[in-house]
């Protein structure tokens, strides 16, 4: 998918770019429609959590995709997007970021970006709504997330050029999405993810599931993107939803 000339809907303020992209998809929007807002009043994370989205402090972006993928491969869209964000940050701002399973892009264990991929049924078939929030400015993060977040400005030491970040993001999503849908695309995406995430192998983590918490060592990804975690008792568990946190830092 070439995103060199995408259709971008821009808003000064909106509830959530994901919600708007979902509304557009339901109304028949084609693949590649993008929504960008200067501020979100109801920015969303996973599991009904919120994404702090102060005005002009970050990039708040969503895109409508209509993937030609087996349903089992749809979770790879989140991993592909995190890779695209990593590419875009490197090319636009020289920032080297880590990827934390499944949807965080971090620097020094602090969250620089979150990805929220959702699915929606529409008259012309199922769509994936992929939302990306990237903190750009250093001084705008609210106290609630101050300790766990960072921004491109804080990491790069200069004010980021948001137009340049968006341009690289569109390019990187186009490339990574094409690769994911090509023959062997799933395997390729998983290999690339493992090569670019310090969480892929041999990382001591605590996994928080909806009704359970356990610790173990990461052992790569399953074909559908699930994180393999080996417990102290030698049992392999496959994490498909939940939060993963490192027990100690490596980078
Ligand atoms: C995410 O959820 O990280 C997905 C965030 C996706 C945001 C984008 S912005 C454009 C699009 N439109 C939307 O409405 N959403 C998407 P999760 O893994 O559940 O993490 C949420 C948690 O991250 C919160 O509970 C906070 O602890 C933390 N958090 C909230 N705002 C943050 C921020 N600006 N920077 C860093 N961490 C933040």
PDB file of C-alpha atoms and ligand atoms in Angstrom:
ATOM      1  CA  UNK A   1       0.000   0.000   0.000  1.00  0.00           C
ATOM      2  CA  UNK A   2       1.530   3.282  -0.972  1.00  0.00           C
ATOM      3  CA  UNK A   3       0.798   6.007   1.538  1.00  0.00           C
ATOM      4  CA  UNK A   4       2.570   8.723  -0.400  1.00  0.00           C
ATOM      5  CA  UNK A   5      -0.708  10.485  -1.109  1.00  0.00           C
ATOM      6  CA  UNK A   6      -3.030   9.353   1.646  1.00  0.00           C
ATOM      7  CA  UNK A   7      -6.424  10.873   2.399  1.00  0.00           C
ATOM      8  CA  UNK A   8      -5.907  12.578   5.778  1.00  0.00           C
ATOM      9  CA  UNK A   9      -8.775  13.992   7.838  1.00  0.00           C
ATOM     10  CA  UNK A  10      -7.438  16.608  10.264  1.00  0.00           C
ATOM     11  CA  UNK A  11      -9.130  17.807  13.429  1.00  0.00           C
ATOM     12  CA  UNK A  12      -8.189  20.470  15.976  1.00  0.00           C
ATOM     13  CA  UNK A  13      -9.918  18.477  18.678  1.00  0.00           C
ATOM     14  CA  UNK A  14     -11.709  15.130  18.624  1.00  0.00           C
ATOM     15  CA  UNK A  15     -12.835  12.468  21.087  1.00  0.00           C
ATOM     16  CA  UNK A  16     -10.442   9.838  19.710  1.00  0.00           C
ATOM     17  CA  UNK A  17      -8.855   9.405  16.289  1.00  0.00           C
ATOM     18  CA  UNK A  18      -9.546   5.655  16.573  1.00  0.00           C
ATOM     19  CA  UNK A  19     -13.241   6.306  17.175  1.00  0.00           C
ATOM     20  CA  UNK A  20     -13.371   8.684  14.190  1.00  0.00           C
ATOM     21  CA  UNK A  21     -11.523   6.195  11.959  1.00  0.00           C
ATOM     22  CA  UNK A  22     -13.993   3.528  13.112  1.00  0.00           C
ATOM     23  CA  UNK A  23     -16.941   5.771  12.200  1.00  0.00           C
ATOM     24  CA  UNK A  24     -15.349   6.440   8.799  1.00  0.00           C
ATOM     25  CA  UNK A  25     -14.712   2.718   8.219  1.00  0.00           C
ATOM     26  CA  UNK A  26     -18.343   1.905   9.064  1.00  0.00           C
ATOM     27  CA  UNK A  27     -19.387   4.573   6.555  1.00  0.00           C
ATOM     28  CA  UNK A  28     -17.311   2.784   3.902  1.00  0.00           C
ATOM     29  CA  UNK A  29     -13.906   4.522   4.056  1.00  0.00           C
ATOM     30  CA  UNK A  30     -11.288   2.900   1.868  1.00  0.00           C
ATOM     31  CA  UNK A  31      -8.078   1.405   3.167  1.00  0.00           C
ATOM     32  CA  UNK A  32      -5.502   4.098   3.870  1.00  0.00           C
ATOM     33  CA  UNK A  33      -7.857   6.750   5.238  1.00  0.00           C
ATOM     34  CA  UNK A  34      -5.999   8.553   8.045  1.00  0.00           C
ATOM     35  CA  UNK A  35      -7.241  10.667  10.927  1.00  0.00           C
ATOM     36  CA  UNK A  36      -4.942  13.118  12.701  1.00  0.00           C
ATOM     37  CA  UNK A  37      -5.902  15.388  15.602  1.00  0.00           C
ATOM     38  CA  UNK A  38      -4.078  18.102  17.528  1.00  0.00           C
ATOM     39  CA  UNK A  39      -5.813  16.969  20.698  1.00  0.00           C
ATOM     40  CA  UNK A  40      -7.974  14.057  21.886  1.00  0.00           C
ATOM     41  CA  UNK A  41     -10.537  14.545  24.627  1.00  0.00           C
ATOM     42  CA  UNK A  42     -11.058  10.795  25.054  1.00  0.00           C
ATOM     43  CA  UNK A  43      -7.799   9.247  23.836  1.00  0.00           C
ATOM     44  CA  UNK A  44      -8.005   5.504  24.376  1.00  0.00           C
ATOM     45  CA  UNK A  45      -5.603   2.768  25.413  1.00  0.00           C
ATOM     46  CA  UNK A  46      -6.300  -0.961  25.675  1.00  0.00           C
ATOM     47  CA  UNK A  47      -8.833  -2.352  28.165  1.00  0.00           C
ATOM     48  CA  UNK A  48     -10.679   0.939  28.628  1.00  0.00           C
ATOM     49  CA  UNK A  49      -7.512   2.737  29.697  1.00  0.00           C
ATOM     50  CA  UNK A  50      -6.912   6.278  28.546  1.00  0.00           C
ATOM     51  CA  UNK A  51      -4.209   7.899  26.442  1.00  0.00           C
ATOM     52  CA  UNK A  52      -3.231  11.374  27.597  1.00  0.00           C
ATOM     53  CA  UNK A  53      -3.430  13.603  24.540  1.00  0.00           C
ATOM     54  CA  UNK A  54      -2.789  17.280  25.387  1.00  0.00           C
ATOM     55  CA  UNK A  55      -3.022  19.784  22.556  1.00  0.00           C
ATOM     56  CA  UNK A  56      -0.020  19.785  20.191  1.00  0.00           C
ATOM     57  CA  UNK A  57       2.018  17.641  22.594  1.00  0.00           C
ATOM     58  CA  UNK A  58       1.981  14.517  20.507  1.00  0.00           C
ATOM     59  CA  UNK A  59       1.023  12.872  17.268  1.00  0.00           C
ATOM     60  CA  UNK A  60      -2.458  11.364  17.536  1.00  0.00           C
ATOM     61  CA  UNK A  61      -3.021   9.291  14.437  1.00  0.00           C
ATOM     62  CA  UNK A  62      -5.269   6.478  13.187  1.00  0.00           C
ATOM     63  CA  UNK A  63      -5.478   4.627   9.888  1.00  0.00           C
ATOM     64  CA  UNK A  64      -8.135   2.369   8.385  1.00  0.00           C
ATOM     65  CA  UNK A  65      -6.750  -0.918   7.051  1.00  0.00           C
ATOM     66  CA  UNK A  66      -8.645  -3.655   5.252  1.00  0.00           C
ATOM     67  CA  UNK A  67      -6.094  -6.456   5.580  1.00  0.00           C
ATOM     68  CA  UNK A  68      -5.958  -9.388   3.205  1.00  0.00           C
ATOM     69  CA  UNK A  69      -4.763 -11.675   5.958  1.00  0.00           C
ATOM     70  CA  UNK A  70      -6.019 -14.826   7.668  1.00  0.00           C
ATOM     71  CA  UNK A  71      -7.835 -13.831  10.854  1.00  0.00           C
ATOM     72  CA  UNK A  72      -5.154 -15.651  12.856  1.00  0.00           C
ATOM     73  CA  UNK A  73      -2.545 -13.195  11.512  1.00  0.00           C
ATOM     74  CA  UNK A  74      -4.429 -10.021  12.503  1.00  0.00           C
ATOM     75  CA  UNK A  75      -2.638  -9.715  15.876  1.00  0.00           C
ATOM     76  CA  UNK A  76       0.549  -9.242  13.843  1.00  0.00           C
ATOM     77  CA  UNK A  77      -0.816  -5.864  12.743  1.00  0.00           C
ATOM     78  CA  UNK A  78       0.048  -4.461  16.183  1.00  0.00           C
ATOM     79  CA  UNK A  79       3.592  -5.845  15.940  1.00  0.00           C
ATOM     80  CA  UNK A  80       4.002  -4.554  12.361  1.00  0.00           C
ATOM     81  CA  UNK A  81       2.850  -1.103  13.492  1.00  0.00           C
ATOM     82  CA  UNK A  82       5.294  -0.964  16.393  1.00  0.00           C
ATOM     83  CA  UNK A  83       8.069  -1.806  13.906  1.00  0.00           C
ATOM     84  CA  UNK A  84       6.879   0.993  11.606  1.00  0.00           C
ATOM     85  CA  UNK A  85       6.909   3.474  14.508  1.00  0.00           C
ATOM     86  CA  UNK A  86      10.431   2.372  15.357  1.00  0.00           C
ATOM     87  CA  UNK A  87      11.529   2.911  11.722  1.00  0.00           C
ATOM     88  CA  UNK A  88       9.862   6.326  11.586  1.00  0.00           C
ATOM     89  CA  UNK A  89      11.424   7.556  14.855  1.00  0.00           C
ATOM     90  CA  UNK A  90      14.864   6.488  13.701  1.00  0.00           C
ATOM     91  CA  UNK A  91      14.547   8.108  10.268  1.00  0.00           C
ATOM     92  CA  UNK A  92      12.841  11.323  11.360  1.00  0.00           C
ATOM     93  CA  UNK A  93      14.525  12.016  14.701  1.00  0.00           C
ATOM     94  CA  UNK A  94      17.481   9.664  15.096  1.00  0.00           C
ATOM     95  CA  UNK A  95      15.718   8.037  18.065  1.00  0.00           C
ATOM     96  CA  UNK A  96      16.565   4.361  18.693  1.00  0.00           C
ATOM     97  CA  UNK A  97      13.555   2.848  20.404  1.00  0.00           C
ATOM     98  CA  UNK A  98      12.841  -0.550  21.883  1.00  0.00           C
ATOM     99  CA  UNK A  99       9.583  -2.451  21.358  1.00  0.00           C
ATOM    100  CA  UNK A 100       7.775  -3.911  24.348  1.00  0.00           C
ATOM    101  CA  UNK A 101       5.263  -6.669  23.715  1.00  0.00           C
ATOM    102  CA  UNK A 102       2.738  -6.094  22.335  1.00  0.00           C
ATOM    103  CA  UNK A 103       2.123  -2.409  21.727  1.00  0.00           C
ATOM    104  CA  UNK A 104       4.609  -0.080  23.380  1.00  0.00           C
ATOM    105  CA  UNK A 105       7.542   1.728  21.843  1.00  0.00           C
ATOM    106  CA  UNK A 106       9.949   2.707  24.614  1.00  0.00           C
ATOM    107  CA  UNK A 107      13.257   4.371  25.296  1.00  0.00           C
ATOM    108  CA  UNK A 108      15.033   3.476  28.543  1.00  0.00           C
ATOM    109  CA  UNK A 109      11.921   1.530  29.606  1.00  0.00           C
ATOM    110  CA  UNK A 110       9.790   4.659  29.331  1.00  0.00           C
ATOM    111  CA  UNK A 111       6.843   4.749  26.991  1.00  0.00           C
ATOM    112  CA  UNK A 112       7.259   7.033  24.002  1.00  0.00           C
ATOM    113  CA  UNK A 113       4.387   5.609  21.966  1.00  0.00           C
ATOM    114  CA  UNK A 114       1.400   3.320  22.340  1.00  0.00           C
ATOM    115  CA  UNK A 115      -0.389   1.416  19.579  1.00  0.00           C
ATOM    116  CA  UNK A 116      -4.069   0.476  19.701  1.00  0.00           C
ATOM    117  CA  UNK A 117      -5.296  -1.872  16.950  1.00  0.00           C
ATOM    118  CA  UNK A 118      -9.025  -2.603  16.936  1.00  0.00           C
ATOM    119  CA  UNK A 119     -11.289  -4.471  14.549  1.00  0.00           C
ATOM    120  CA  UNK A 120     -14.639  -3.351  13.259  1.00  0.00           C
ATOM    121  CA  UNK A 121     -17.219  -5.005  10.997  1.00  0.00           C
ATOM    122  CA  UNK A 122     -18.323  -2.862   8.096  1.00  0.00           C
ATOM    123  CA  UNK A 123     -20.656  -3.398   5.134  1.00  0.00           C
ATOM    124  CA  UNK A 124     -17.681  -4.062   2.862  1.00  0.00           C
ATOM    125  CA  UNK A 125     -15.943  -6.448   5.255  1.00  0.00           C
ATOM    126  CA  UNK A 126     -13.917  -6.319   8.433  1.00  0.00           C
ATOM    127  CA  UNK A 127     -11.482  -3.453   8.957  1.00  0.00           C
ATOM    128  CA  UNK A 128      -8.578  -2.910  11.314  1.00  0.00           C
ATOM    129  CA  UNK A 129      -8.319   0.503  12.919  1.00  0.00           C
ATOM    130  CA  UNK A 130      -4.732   1.167  13.886  1.00  0.00           C
ATOM    131  CA  UNK A 131      -4.119   4.028  16.305  1.00  0.00           C
ATOM    132  CA  UNK A 132      -0.743   5.466  17.188  1.00  0.00           C
ATOM    133  CA  UNK A 133       0.032   7.999  19.900  1.00  0.00           C
ATOM    134  CA  UNK A 134       3.580   9.378  19.949  1.00  0.00           C
ATOM    135  CA  UNK A 135       4.663  11.841  22.640  1.00  0.00           C
ATOM    136  CA  UNK A 136       6.499  14.632  20.875  1.00  0.00           C
ATOM    137  CA  UNK A 137       6.998  17.413  23.417  1.00  0.00           C
ATOM    138  CA  UNK A 138       8.802  17.023  26.711  1.00  0.00           C
ATOM    139  CA  UNK A 139       6.930  19.420  28.939  1.00  0.00           C
ATOM    140  CA  UNK A 140       3.326  18.526  28.223  1.00  0.00           C
ATOM    141  CA  UNK A 141       2.915  15.114  29.813  1.00  0.00           C
ATOM    142  CA  UNK A 142       0.488  15.075  32.707  1.00  0.00           C
ATOM    143  CA  UNK A 143       1.756  14.008  36.177  1.00  0.00           C
ATOM    144  CA  UNK A 144      -0.252  10.773  36.006  1.00  0.00           C
ATOM    145  CA  UNK A 145       2.095   9.359  33.362  1.00  0.00           C
ATOM    146  CA  UNK A 146       5.195  11.450  34.030  1.00  0.00           C
ATOM    147  CA  UNK A 147       7.181   8.641  35.680  1.00  0.00           C
ATOM    148  CA  UNK A 148       6.562   6.053  32.994  1.00  0.00           C
ATOM    149  CA  UNK A 149       6.545   8.174  29.862  1.00  0.00           C
ATOM    150  CA  UNK A 150       9.027  10.002  27.683  1.00  0.00           C
ATOM    151  CA  UNK A 151       8.902  12.043  24.491  1.00  0.00           C
ATOM    152  CA  UNK A 152      10.818  12.434  21.254  1.00  0.00           C
ATOM    153  CA  UNK A 153      12.001  15.847  22.426  1.00  0.00           C
ATOM    154  CA  UNK A 154      13.321  14.474  25.739  1.00  0.00           C
ATOM    155  CA  UNK A 155      15.165  11.654  23.992  1.00  0.00           C
ATOM    156  CA  UNK A 156      16.444  13.491  20.906  1.00  0.00           C
ATOM    157  CA  UNK A 157      17.224  16.730  22.737  1.00  0.00           C
ATOM    158  CA  UNK A 158      15.581  18.864  20.062  1.00  0.00           C
ATOM    159  CA  UNK A 159      12.007  19.805  19.250  1.00  0.00           C
ATOM    160  CA  UNK A 160      10.712  17.211  16.802  1.00  0.00           C
ATOM    161  CA  UNK A 161       9.312  18.188  13.462  1.00  0.00           C
ATOM    162  CA  UNK A 162       5.829  16.680  13.648  1.00  0.00           C
ATOM    163  CA  UNK A 163       5.302  16.952   9.878  1.00  0.00           C
ATOM    164  CA  UNK A 164       8.498  14.955   9.308  1.00  0.00           C
ATOM    165  CA  UNK A 165       7.515  12.327  11.907  1.00  0.00           C
ATOM    166  CA  UNK A 166       4.116  11.849  10.237  1.00  0.00           C
ATOM    167  CA  UNK A 167       5.652  11.637   6.752  1.00  0.00           C
ATOM    168  CA  UNK A 168       8.100   8.929   7.867  1.00  0.00           C
ATOM    169  CA  UNK A 169       5.341   7.135   9.744  1.00  0.00           C
ATOM    170  CA  UNK A 170       3.146   6.949   6.645  1.00  0.00           C
ATOM    171  CA  UNK A 171       6.057   5.654   4.595  1.00  0.00           C
ATOM    172  CA  UNK A 172       7.038   3.064   7.188  1.00  0.00           C
ATOM    173  CA  UNK A 173       3.466   1.803   7.684  1.00  0.00           C
ATOM    174  CA  UNK A 174       3.097   1.412   3.898  1.00  0.00           C
ATOM    175  CA  UNK A 175       6.309  -0.622   3.707  1.00  0.00           C
ATOM    176  CA  UNK A 176       5.740  -2.786   6.784  1.00  0.00           C
ATOM    177  CA  UNK A 177       2.104  -3.449   5.860  1.00  0.00           C
ATOM    178  CA  UNK A 178       3.057  -4.529   2.317  1.00  0.00           C
ATOM    179  CA  UNK A 179       5.682  -6.859   3.776  1.00  0.00           C
ATOM    180  CA  UNK A 180       3.198  -8.347   6.257  1.00  0.00           C
ATOM    181  CA  UNK A 181       0.792  -9.166   3.419  1.00  0.00           C
ATOM    182  CA  UNK A 182       3.442 -10.621   1.106  1.00  0.00           C
ATOM    183  CA  UNK A 183       4.171 -14.387   0.938  1.00  0.00           C
ATOM    184  CA  UNK A 184       6.029 -15.368   4.153  1.00  0.00           C
ATOM    185  CA  UNK A 185       5.009 -11.944   5.498  1.00  0.00           C
ATOM    186  CA  UNK A 186       3.998 -13.239   8.927  1.00  0.00           C
ATOM    187  CA  UNK A 187       7.300 -15.064   9.430  1.00  0.00           C
ATOM    188  CA  UNK A 188       9.215 -12.017   8.224  1.00  0.00           C
ATOM    189  CA  UNK A 189       7.353  -9.663  10.579  1.00  0.00           C
ATOM    190  CA  UNK A 190       7.940 -11.971  13.535  1.00  0.00           C
ATOM    191  CA  UNK A 191      11.655 -12.253  12.715  1.00  0.00           C
ATOM    192  CA  UNK A 192      11.987  -8.484  12.415  1.00  0.00           C
ATOM    193  CA  UNK A 193      10.063  -7.925  15.631  1.00  0.00           C
ATOM    194  CA  UNK A 194      12.314 -10.354  17.497  1.00  0.00           C
ATOM    195  CA  UNK A 195      15.410  -8.621  16.096  1.00  0.00           C
ATOM    196  CA  UNK A 196      14.195  -5.212  17.265  1.00  0.00           C
ATOM    197  CA  UNK A 197      12.736  -5.946  20.692  1.00  0.00           C
ATOM    198  CA  UNK A 198      14.752  -6.537  23.849  1.00  0.00           C
ATOM    199  CA  UNK A 199      11.674  -8.409  25.118  1.00  0.00           C
ATOM    200  CA  UNK A 200      11.805 -11.207  22.548  1.00  0.00           C
ATOM    201  CA  UNK A 201      14.242 -13.600  24.214  1.00  0.00           C
ATOM    202  CA  UNK A 202      15.659 -14.344  27.657  1.00  0.00           C
ATOM    203  CA  UNK A 203      14.030 -11.395  29.382  1.00  0.00           C
ATOM    204  CA  UNK A 204      12.775 -11.874  32.948  1.00  0.00           C
ATOM    205  CA  UNK A 205       9.233 -10.555  32.961  1.00  0.00           C
ATOM    206  CA  UNK A 206       6.095 -10.356  35.028  1.00  0.00           C
ATOM    207  CA  UNK A 207       2.945 -11.007  33.038  1.00  0.00           C
ATOM    208  CA  UNK A 208      -0.359  -9.574  34.220  1.00  0.00           C
ATOM    209  CA  UNK A 209      -3.392 -11.313  32.731  1.00  0.00           C
ATOM    210  CA  UNK A 210      -6.981 -10.388  33.490  1.00  0.00           C
ATOM    211  CA  UNK A 211      -7.222 -12.768  36.449  1.00  0.00           C
ATOM    212  CA  UNK A 212      -3.679 -14.010  36.945  1.00  0.00           C
ATOM    213  CA  UNK A 213      -0.104 -12.816  37.290  1.00  0.00           C
ATOM    214  CA  UNK A 214       3.025 -14.884  36.739  1.00  0.00           C
ATOM    215  CA  UNK A 215       6.751 -14.503  36.162  1.00  0.00           C
ATOM    216  CA  UNK A 216       9.020 -16.143  33.643  1.00  0.00           C
ATOM    217  CA  UNK A 217      11.569 -15.782  30.863  1.00  0.00           C
ATOM    218  CA  UNK A 218      10.640 -14.750  27.326  1.00  0.00           C
ATOM    219  CA  UNK A 219      11.241 -17.327  24.580  1.00  0.00           C
ATOM    220  CA  UNK A 220      10.233 -15.620  21.333  1.00  0.00           C
ATOM    221  CA  UNK A 221       6.884 -15.411  19.550  1.00  0.00           C
ATOM    222  CA  UNK A 222       4.304 -17.899  18.278  1.00  0.00           C
ATOM    223  CA  UNK A 223       3.174 -17.700  14.635  1.00  0.00           C
ATOM    224  CA  UNK A 224       0.216 -15.513  15.659  1.00  0.00           C
ATOM    225  CA  UNK A 225       2.391 -13.080  17.616  1.00  0.00           C
ATOM    226  CA  UNK A 226       1.705 -14.538  21.080  1.00  0.00           C
ATOM    227  CA  UNK A 227       4.651 -14.086  23.462  1.00  0.00           C
ATOM    228  CA  UNK A 228       6.162 -17.346  24.735  1.00  0.00           C
ATOM    229  CA  UNK A 229       7.078 -17.146  28.414  1.00  0.00           C
ATOM    230  CA  UNK A 230       8.744 -20.043  30.263  1.00  0.00           C
ATOM    231  CA  UNK A 231       7.889 -20.184  33.953  1.00  0.00           C
ATOM    232  CA  UNK A 232      10.337 -21.205  36.698  1.00  0.00           C
ATOM    233  CA  UNK A 233       8.740 -24.668  36.660  1.00  0.00           C
ATOM    234  CA  UNK A 234       9.661 -25.078  32.989  1.00  0.00           C
ATOM    235  CA  UNK A 235       6.124 -24.670  31.667  1.00  0.00           C
ATOM    236  CA  UNK A 236       5.711 -22.677  28.440  1.00  0.00           C
ATOM    237  CA  UNK A 237       2.862 -20.185  28.518  1.00  0.00           C
ATOM    238  CA  UNK A 238       1.545 -18.230  25.535  1.00  0.00           C
ATOM    239  CA  UNK A 239       0.498 -14.669  26.203  1.00  0.00           C
ATOM    240  CA  UNK A 240      -2.098 -13.272  23.795  1.00  0.00           C
ATOM    241  CA  UNK A 241      -3.520 -10.450  25.930  1.00  0.00           C
ATOM    242  CA  UNK A 242      -2.251  -8.670  28.997  1.00  0.00           C
ATOM    243  CA  UNK A 243       0.651  -6.581  30.190  1.00  0.00           C
ATOM    244  CA  UNK A 244       4.276  -7.610  30.240  1.00  0.00           C
ATOM    245  CA  UNK A 245       6.814  -5.828  32.408  1.00  0.00           C
ATOM    246  CA  UNK A 246      10.548  -6.416  32.722  1.00  0.00           C
ATOM    247  CA  UNK A 247      11.774  -7.430  36.157  1.00  0.00           C
ATOM    248  CA  UNK A 248      15.039  -5.612  35.484  1.00  0.00           C
ATOM    249  CA  UNK A 249      16.308  -3.283  32.780  1.00  0.00           C
ATOM    250  CA  UNK A 250      18.774  -4.381  30.114  1.00  0.00           C
ATOM    251  CA  UNK A 251      19.001  -1.317  27.883  1.00  0.00           C
TER     252      UNK A 251
HETATM  253  C1  LIG B   1      -1.784   2.026  24.634  1.00  0.00           C
HETATM  254  O1  LIG B   1      -2.627   1.400  25.510  1.00  0.00           O
HETATM  255  O2  LIG B   1      -0.622   2.235  24.824  1.00  0.00           O
HETATM  256  C2  LIG B   1      -2.452   2.447  23.320  1.00  0.00           C
HETATM  257  C3  LIG B   1      -2.418   3.928  23.131  1.00  0.00           C
HETATM  258  C4  LIG B   1      -2.925   4.325  21.777  1.00  0.00           C
HETATM  259  C5  LIG B   1      -3.114   5.807  21.667  1.00  0.00           C
HETATM  260  C6  LIG B   1      -3.501   6.222  20.274  1.00  0.00           C
HETATM  261  S1  LIG B   1      -3.530   7.964  20.098  1.00  0.00           S
HETATM  262  C7  LIG B   1      -4.320   7.834  18.583  1.00  0.00           C
HETATM  263  C8  LIG B   1      -5.333   6.712  18.695  1.00  0.00           C
HETATM  264  N1  LIG B   1      -6.597   7.195  19.196  1.00  0.00           N
HETATM  265  C9  LIG B   1      -6.887   6.693  20.405  1.00  0.00           C
HETATM  266  O3  LIG B   1      -7.914   6.962  21.071  1.00  0.00           O
HETATM  267  N2  LIG B   1      -5.902   5.860  20.797  1.00  0.00           N
HETATM  268  C10 LIG B   1      -4.865   5.745  19.793  1.00  0.00           C
HETATM  269  P1  LIG B   1      -2.168   0.683  26.837  1.00  0.00           P
HETATM  270  O4  LIG B   1      -1.087  -0.317  26.557  1.00  0.00           O
HETATM  271  O5  LIG B   1      -3.427   0.186  27.456  1.00  0.00           O
HETATM  272  O6  LIG B   1      -1.516   1.819  27.697  1.00  0.00           O
HETATM  273  C11 LIG B   1      -2.300   2.792  28.338  1.00  0.00           C
HETATM  274  C12 LIG B   1      -1.497   3.272  29.527  1.00  0.00           C
HETATM  275  O7  LIG B   1      -0.388   4.071  29.085  1.00  0.00           O
HETATM  276  C13 LIG B   1      -2.283   4.189  30.465  1.00  0.00           C
HETATM  277  O8  LIG B   1      -2.998   3.440  31.406  1.00  0.00           O
HETATM  278  C14 LIG B   1      -1.175   5.030  31.110  1.00  0.00           C
HETATM  279  O9  LIG B   1      -0.561   4.328  32.174  1.00  0.00           O
HETATM  280  C15 LIG B   1      -0.141   5.132  30.007  1.00  0.00           C
HETATM  281  N3  LIG B   1      -0.279   6.399  29.264  1.00  0.00           N
HETATM  282  C16 LIG B   1      -1.385   7.148  29.027  1.00  0.00           C
HETATM  283  N4  LIG B   1      -1.103   8.224  28.292  1.00  0.00           N
HETATM  284  C17 LIG B   1       0.230   8.170  28.026  1.00  0.00           C
HETATM  285  C18 LIG B   1       1.110   9.001  27.299  1.00  0.00           C
HETATM  286  N5  LIG B   1       0.725  10.081  26.646  1.00  0.00           N
HETATM  287  N6  LIG B   1       2.422   8.609  27.267  1.00  0.00           N
HETATM  288  C19 LIG B   1       2.851   7.495  27.892  1.00  0.00           C
HETATM  289  N7  LIG B   1       2.065   6.679  28.589  1.00  0.00           N
HETATM  290  C20 LIG B   1       0.759   7.012  28.663  1.00  0.00           C
END
